[in-house]
mmCIF file with all atom_site columns, C-alpha atoms in Angstrom:
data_model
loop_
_atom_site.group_PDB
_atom_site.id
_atom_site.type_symbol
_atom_site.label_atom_id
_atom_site.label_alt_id
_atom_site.label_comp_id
_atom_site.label_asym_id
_atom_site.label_entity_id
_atom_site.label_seq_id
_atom_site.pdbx_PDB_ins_code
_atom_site.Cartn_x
_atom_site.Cartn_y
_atom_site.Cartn_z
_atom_site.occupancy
_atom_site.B_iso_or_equiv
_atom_site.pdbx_formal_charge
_atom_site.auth_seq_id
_atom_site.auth_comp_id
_atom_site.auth_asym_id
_atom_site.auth_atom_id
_atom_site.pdbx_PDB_model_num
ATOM 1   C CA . UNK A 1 1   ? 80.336  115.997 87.928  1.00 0.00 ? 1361 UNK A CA 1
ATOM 2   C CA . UNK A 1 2   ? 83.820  114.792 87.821  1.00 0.00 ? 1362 UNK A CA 1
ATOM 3   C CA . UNK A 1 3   ? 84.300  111.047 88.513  1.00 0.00 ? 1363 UNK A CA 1
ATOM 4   C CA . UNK A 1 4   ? 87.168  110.394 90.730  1.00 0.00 ? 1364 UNK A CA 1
ATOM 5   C CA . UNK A 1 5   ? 90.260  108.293 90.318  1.00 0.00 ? 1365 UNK A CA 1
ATOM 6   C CA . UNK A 1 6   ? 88.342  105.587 92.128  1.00 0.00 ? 1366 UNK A CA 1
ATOM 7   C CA . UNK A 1 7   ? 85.113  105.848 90.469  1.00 0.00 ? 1367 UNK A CA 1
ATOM 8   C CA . UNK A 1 8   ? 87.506  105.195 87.331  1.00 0.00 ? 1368 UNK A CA 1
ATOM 9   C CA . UNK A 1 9   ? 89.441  102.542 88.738  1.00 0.00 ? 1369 UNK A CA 1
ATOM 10  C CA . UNK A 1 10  ? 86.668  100.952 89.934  1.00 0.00 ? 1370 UNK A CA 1
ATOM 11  C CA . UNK A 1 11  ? 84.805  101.064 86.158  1.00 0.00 ? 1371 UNK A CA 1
ATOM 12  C CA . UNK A 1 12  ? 87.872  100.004 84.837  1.00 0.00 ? 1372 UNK A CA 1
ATOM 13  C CA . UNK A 1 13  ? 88.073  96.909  86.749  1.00 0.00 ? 1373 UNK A CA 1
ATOM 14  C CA . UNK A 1 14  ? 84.336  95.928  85.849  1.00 0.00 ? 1374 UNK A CA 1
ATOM 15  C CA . UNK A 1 15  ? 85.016  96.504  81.936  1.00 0.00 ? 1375 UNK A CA 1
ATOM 16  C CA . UNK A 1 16  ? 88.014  94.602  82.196  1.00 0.00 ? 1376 UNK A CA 1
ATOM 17  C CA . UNK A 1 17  ? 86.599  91.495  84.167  1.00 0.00 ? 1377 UNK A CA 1
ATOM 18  C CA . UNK A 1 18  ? 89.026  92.286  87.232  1.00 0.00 ? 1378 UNK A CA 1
ATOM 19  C CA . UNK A 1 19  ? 89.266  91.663  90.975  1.00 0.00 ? 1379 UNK A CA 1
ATOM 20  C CA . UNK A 1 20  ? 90.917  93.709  92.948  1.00 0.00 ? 1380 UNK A CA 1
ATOM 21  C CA . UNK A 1 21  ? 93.179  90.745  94.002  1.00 0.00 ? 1381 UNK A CA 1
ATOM 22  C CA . UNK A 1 22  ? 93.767  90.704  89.825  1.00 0.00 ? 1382 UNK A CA 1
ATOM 23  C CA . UNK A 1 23  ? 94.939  94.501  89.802  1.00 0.00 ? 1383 UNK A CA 1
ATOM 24  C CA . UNK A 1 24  ? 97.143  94.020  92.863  1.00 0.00 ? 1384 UNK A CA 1
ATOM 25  C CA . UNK A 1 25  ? 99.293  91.091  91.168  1.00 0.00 ? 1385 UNK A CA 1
ATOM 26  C CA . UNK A 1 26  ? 99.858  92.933  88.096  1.00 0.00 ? 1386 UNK A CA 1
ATOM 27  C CA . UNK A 1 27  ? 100.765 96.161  89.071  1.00 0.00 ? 1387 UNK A CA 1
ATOM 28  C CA . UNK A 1 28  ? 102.689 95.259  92.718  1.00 0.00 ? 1388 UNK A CA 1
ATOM 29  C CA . UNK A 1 29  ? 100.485 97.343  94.729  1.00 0.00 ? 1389 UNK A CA 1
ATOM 30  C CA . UNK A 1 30  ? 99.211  96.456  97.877  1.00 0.00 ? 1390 UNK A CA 1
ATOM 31  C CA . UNK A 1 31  ? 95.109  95.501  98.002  1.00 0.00 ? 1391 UNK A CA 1
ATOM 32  C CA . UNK A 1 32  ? 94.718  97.636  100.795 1.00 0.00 ? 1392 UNK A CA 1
ATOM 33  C CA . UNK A 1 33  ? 96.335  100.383 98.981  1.00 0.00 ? 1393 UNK A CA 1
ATOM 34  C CA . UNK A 1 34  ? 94.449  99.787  95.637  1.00 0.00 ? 1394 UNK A CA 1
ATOM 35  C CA . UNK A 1 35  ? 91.357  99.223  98.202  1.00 0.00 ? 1395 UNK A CA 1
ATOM 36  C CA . UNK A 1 36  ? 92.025  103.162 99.363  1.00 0.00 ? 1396 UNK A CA 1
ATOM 37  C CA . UNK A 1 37  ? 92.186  104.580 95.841  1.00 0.00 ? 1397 UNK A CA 1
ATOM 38  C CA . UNK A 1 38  ? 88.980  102.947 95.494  1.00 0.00 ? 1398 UNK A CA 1
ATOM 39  C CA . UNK A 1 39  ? 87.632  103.770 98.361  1.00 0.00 ? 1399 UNK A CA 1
ATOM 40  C CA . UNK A 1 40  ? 88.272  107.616 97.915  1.00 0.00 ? 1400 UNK A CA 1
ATOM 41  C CA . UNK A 1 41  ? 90.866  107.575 101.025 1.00 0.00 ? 1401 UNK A CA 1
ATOM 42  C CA . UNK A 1 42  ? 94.114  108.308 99.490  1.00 0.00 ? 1402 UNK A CA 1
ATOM 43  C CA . UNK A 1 43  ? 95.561  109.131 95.617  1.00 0.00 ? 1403 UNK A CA 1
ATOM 44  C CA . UNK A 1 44  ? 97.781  107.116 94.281  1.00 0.00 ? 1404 UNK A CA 1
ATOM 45  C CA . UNK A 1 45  ? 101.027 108.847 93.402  1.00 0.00 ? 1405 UNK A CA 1
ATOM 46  C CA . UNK A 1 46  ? 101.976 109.476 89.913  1.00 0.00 ? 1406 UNK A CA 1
ATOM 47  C CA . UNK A 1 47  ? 104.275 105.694 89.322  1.00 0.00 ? 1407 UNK A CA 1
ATOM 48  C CA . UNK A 1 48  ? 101.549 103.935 90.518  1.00 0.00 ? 1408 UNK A CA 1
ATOM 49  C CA . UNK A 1 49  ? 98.936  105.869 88.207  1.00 0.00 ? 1409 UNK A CA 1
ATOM 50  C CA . UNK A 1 50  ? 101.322 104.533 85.443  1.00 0.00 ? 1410 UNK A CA 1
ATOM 51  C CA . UNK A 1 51  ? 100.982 100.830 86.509  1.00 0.00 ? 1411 UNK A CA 1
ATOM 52  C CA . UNK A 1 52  ? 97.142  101.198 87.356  1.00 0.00 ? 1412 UNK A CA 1
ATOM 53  C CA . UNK A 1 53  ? 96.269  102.548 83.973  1.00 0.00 ? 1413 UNK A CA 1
ATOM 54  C CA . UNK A 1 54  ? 98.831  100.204 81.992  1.00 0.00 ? 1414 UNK A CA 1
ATOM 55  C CA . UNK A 1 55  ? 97.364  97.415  83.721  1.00 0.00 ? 1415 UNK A CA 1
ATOM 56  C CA . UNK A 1 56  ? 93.972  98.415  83.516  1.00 0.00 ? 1416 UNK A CA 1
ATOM 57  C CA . UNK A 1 57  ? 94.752  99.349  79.809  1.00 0.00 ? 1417 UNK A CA 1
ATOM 58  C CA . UNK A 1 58  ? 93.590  103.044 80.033  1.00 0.00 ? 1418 UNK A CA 1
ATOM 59  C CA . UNK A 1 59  ? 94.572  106.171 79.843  1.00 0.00 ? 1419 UNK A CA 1
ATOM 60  C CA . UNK A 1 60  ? 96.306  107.887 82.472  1.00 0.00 ? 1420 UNK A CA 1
ATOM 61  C CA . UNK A 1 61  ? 94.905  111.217 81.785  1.00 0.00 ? 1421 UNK A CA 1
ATOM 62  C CA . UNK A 1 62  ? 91.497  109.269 82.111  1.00 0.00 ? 1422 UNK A CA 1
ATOM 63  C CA . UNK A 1 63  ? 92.302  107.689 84.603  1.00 0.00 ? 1423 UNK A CA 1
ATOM 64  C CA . UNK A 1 64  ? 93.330  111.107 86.840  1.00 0.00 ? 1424 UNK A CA 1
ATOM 65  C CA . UNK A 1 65  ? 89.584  112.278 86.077  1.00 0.00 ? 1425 UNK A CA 1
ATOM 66  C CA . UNK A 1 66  ? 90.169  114.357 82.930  1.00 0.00 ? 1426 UNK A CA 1
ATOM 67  C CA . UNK A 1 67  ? 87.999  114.543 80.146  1.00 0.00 ? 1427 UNK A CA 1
ATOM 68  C CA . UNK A 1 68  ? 89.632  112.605 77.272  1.00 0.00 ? 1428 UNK A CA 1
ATOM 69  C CA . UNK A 1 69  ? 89.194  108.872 75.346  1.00 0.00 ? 1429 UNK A CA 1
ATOM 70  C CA . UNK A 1 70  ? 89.656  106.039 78.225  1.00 0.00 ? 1430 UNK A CA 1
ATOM 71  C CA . UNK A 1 71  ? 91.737  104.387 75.150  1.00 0.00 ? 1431 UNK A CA 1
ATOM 72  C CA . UNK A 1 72  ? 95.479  104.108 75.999  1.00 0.00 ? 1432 UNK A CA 1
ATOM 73  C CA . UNK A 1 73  ? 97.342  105.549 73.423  1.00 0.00 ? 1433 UNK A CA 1
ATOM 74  C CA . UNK A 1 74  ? 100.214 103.314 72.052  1.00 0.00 ? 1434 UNK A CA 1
ATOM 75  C CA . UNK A 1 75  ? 102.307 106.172 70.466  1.00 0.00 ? 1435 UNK A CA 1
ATOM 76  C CA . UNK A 1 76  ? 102.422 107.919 74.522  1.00 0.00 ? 1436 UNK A CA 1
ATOM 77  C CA . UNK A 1 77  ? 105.821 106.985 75.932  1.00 0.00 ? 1437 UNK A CA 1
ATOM 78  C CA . UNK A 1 78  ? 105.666 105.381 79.192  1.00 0.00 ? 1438 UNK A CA 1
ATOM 79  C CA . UNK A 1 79  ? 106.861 107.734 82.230  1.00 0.00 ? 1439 UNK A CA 1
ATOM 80  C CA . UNK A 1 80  ? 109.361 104.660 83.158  1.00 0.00 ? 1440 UNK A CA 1
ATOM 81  C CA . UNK A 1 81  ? 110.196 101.522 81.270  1.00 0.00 ? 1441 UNK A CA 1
ATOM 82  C CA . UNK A 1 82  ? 109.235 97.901  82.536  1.00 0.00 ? 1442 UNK A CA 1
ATOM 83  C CA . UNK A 1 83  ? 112.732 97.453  83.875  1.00 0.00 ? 1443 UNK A CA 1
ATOM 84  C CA . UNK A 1 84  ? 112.390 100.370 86.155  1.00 0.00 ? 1444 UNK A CA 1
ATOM 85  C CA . UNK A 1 85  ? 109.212 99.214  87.287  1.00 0.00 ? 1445 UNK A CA 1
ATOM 86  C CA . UNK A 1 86  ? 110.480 95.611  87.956  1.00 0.00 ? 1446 UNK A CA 1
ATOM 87  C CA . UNK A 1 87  ? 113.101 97.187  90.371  1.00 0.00 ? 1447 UNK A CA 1
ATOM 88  C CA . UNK A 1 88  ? 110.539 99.910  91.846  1.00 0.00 ? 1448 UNK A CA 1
ATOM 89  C CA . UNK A 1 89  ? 108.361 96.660  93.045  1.00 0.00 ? 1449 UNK A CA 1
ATOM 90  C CA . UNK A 1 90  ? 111.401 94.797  94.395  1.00 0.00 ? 1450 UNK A CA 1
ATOM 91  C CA . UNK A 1 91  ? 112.843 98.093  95.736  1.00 0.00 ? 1451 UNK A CA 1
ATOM 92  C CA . UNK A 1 92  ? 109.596 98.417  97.495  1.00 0.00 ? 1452 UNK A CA 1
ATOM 93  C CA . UNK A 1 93  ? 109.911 94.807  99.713  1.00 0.00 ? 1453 UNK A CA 1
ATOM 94  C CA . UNK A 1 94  ? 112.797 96.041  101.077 1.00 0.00 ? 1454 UNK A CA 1
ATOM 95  C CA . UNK A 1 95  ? 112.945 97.422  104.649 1.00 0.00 ? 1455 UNK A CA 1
ATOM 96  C CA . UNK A 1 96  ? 114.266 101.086 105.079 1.00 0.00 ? 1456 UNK A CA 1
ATOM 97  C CA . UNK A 1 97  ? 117.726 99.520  106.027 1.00 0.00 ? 1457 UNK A CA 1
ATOM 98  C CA . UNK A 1 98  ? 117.659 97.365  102.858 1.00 0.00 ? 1458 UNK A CA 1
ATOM 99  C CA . UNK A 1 99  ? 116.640 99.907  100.811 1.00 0.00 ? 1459 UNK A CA 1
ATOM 100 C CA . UNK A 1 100 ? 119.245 102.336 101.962 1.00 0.00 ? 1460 UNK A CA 1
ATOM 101 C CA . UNK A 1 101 ? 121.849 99.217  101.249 1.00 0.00 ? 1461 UNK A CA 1
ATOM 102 C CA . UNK A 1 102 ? 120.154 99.014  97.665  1.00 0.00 ? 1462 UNK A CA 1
ATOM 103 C CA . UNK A 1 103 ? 120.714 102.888 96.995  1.00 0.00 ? 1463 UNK A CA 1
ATOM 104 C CA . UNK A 1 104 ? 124.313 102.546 97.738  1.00 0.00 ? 1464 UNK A CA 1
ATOM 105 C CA . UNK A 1 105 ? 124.954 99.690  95.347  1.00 0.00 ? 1465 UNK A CA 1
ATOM 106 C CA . UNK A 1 106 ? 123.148 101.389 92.256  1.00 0.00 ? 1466 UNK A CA 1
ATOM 107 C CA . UNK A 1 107 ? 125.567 104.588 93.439  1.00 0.00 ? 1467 UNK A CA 1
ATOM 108 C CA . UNK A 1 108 ? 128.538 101.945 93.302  1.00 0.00 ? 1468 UNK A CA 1
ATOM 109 C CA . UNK A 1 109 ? 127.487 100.658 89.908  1.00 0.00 ? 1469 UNK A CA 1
ATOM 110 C CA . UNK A 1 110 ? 126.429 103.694 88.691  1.00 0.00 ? 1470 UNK A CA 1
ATOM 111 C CA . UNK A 1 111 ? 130.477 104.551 88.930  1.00 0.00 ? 1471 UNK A CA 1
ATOM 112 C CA . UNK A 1 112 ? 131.929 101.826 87.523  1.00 0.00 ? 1472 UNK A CA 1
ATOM 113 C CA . UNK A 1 113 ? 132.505 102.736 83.694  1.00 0.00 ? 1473 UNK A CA 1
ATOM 114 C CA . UNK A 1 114 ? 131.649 99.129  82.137  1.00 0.00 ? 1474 UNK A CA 1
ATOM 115 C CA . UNK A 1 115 ? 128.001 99.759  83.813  1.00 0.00 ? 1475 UNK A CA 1
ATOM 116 C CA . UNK A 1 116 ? 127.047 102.973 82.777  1.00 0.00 ? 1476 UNK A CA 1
#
């Protein structure tokens, strides 16, 4: 039978001497929402597959329940770079007002020539 995403996550934190707690602070995911992976609940979307399997060092393939090496491959490119994830987490303590404010400024950067 097919182990689930939190069966995995749940044998990668024992083979990598982790907490819970641990997995939260590295990839900026809640504990409660780490605790529902786990728990079977809910499925993490595909960014936060990224961070749980980068953190966890494992595969994200094997990590999603399909039949290939737990090893993380070092030649697979990552779906978004560690500056992109550094603004997805502080993206993500914004309110909906702030984050609405946020989107606007990238827009207004994202214009400017000497930025882009």
């Amino acid at each position: 039978m097919k182990q689930t995403i939190g069966q995995r996550i749940r044998l990668a934190l024992e083979i990598n001497h982790m907490r819970q707690s641990d997995l939260s602070k590295k990839t900026g995911i809640s504990p409660s929402a780490i605790n529902q992976y786990i728990s079977g609940n809910f499925e993490p979307k595909q960014n936060n597959i990224y961070l749980l399997a980068k953190a966890l060092n494992v595969n994200e393939a094997w990590l999603m329940g399909y039949d290939v090496s737990i090893e993380r491959s070092d030649n697979s490119a990552p779906l978004i770079t560690e500056q992109e994830v550094a603004l997805l987490k502080l993206f993500r303590k914004l309110s909906e007002t702030g984050q609405d404010e946020a989107l606007k400024r990238v827009e207004e950067l994202s214009e400017l020539s000497r930025y882009v």
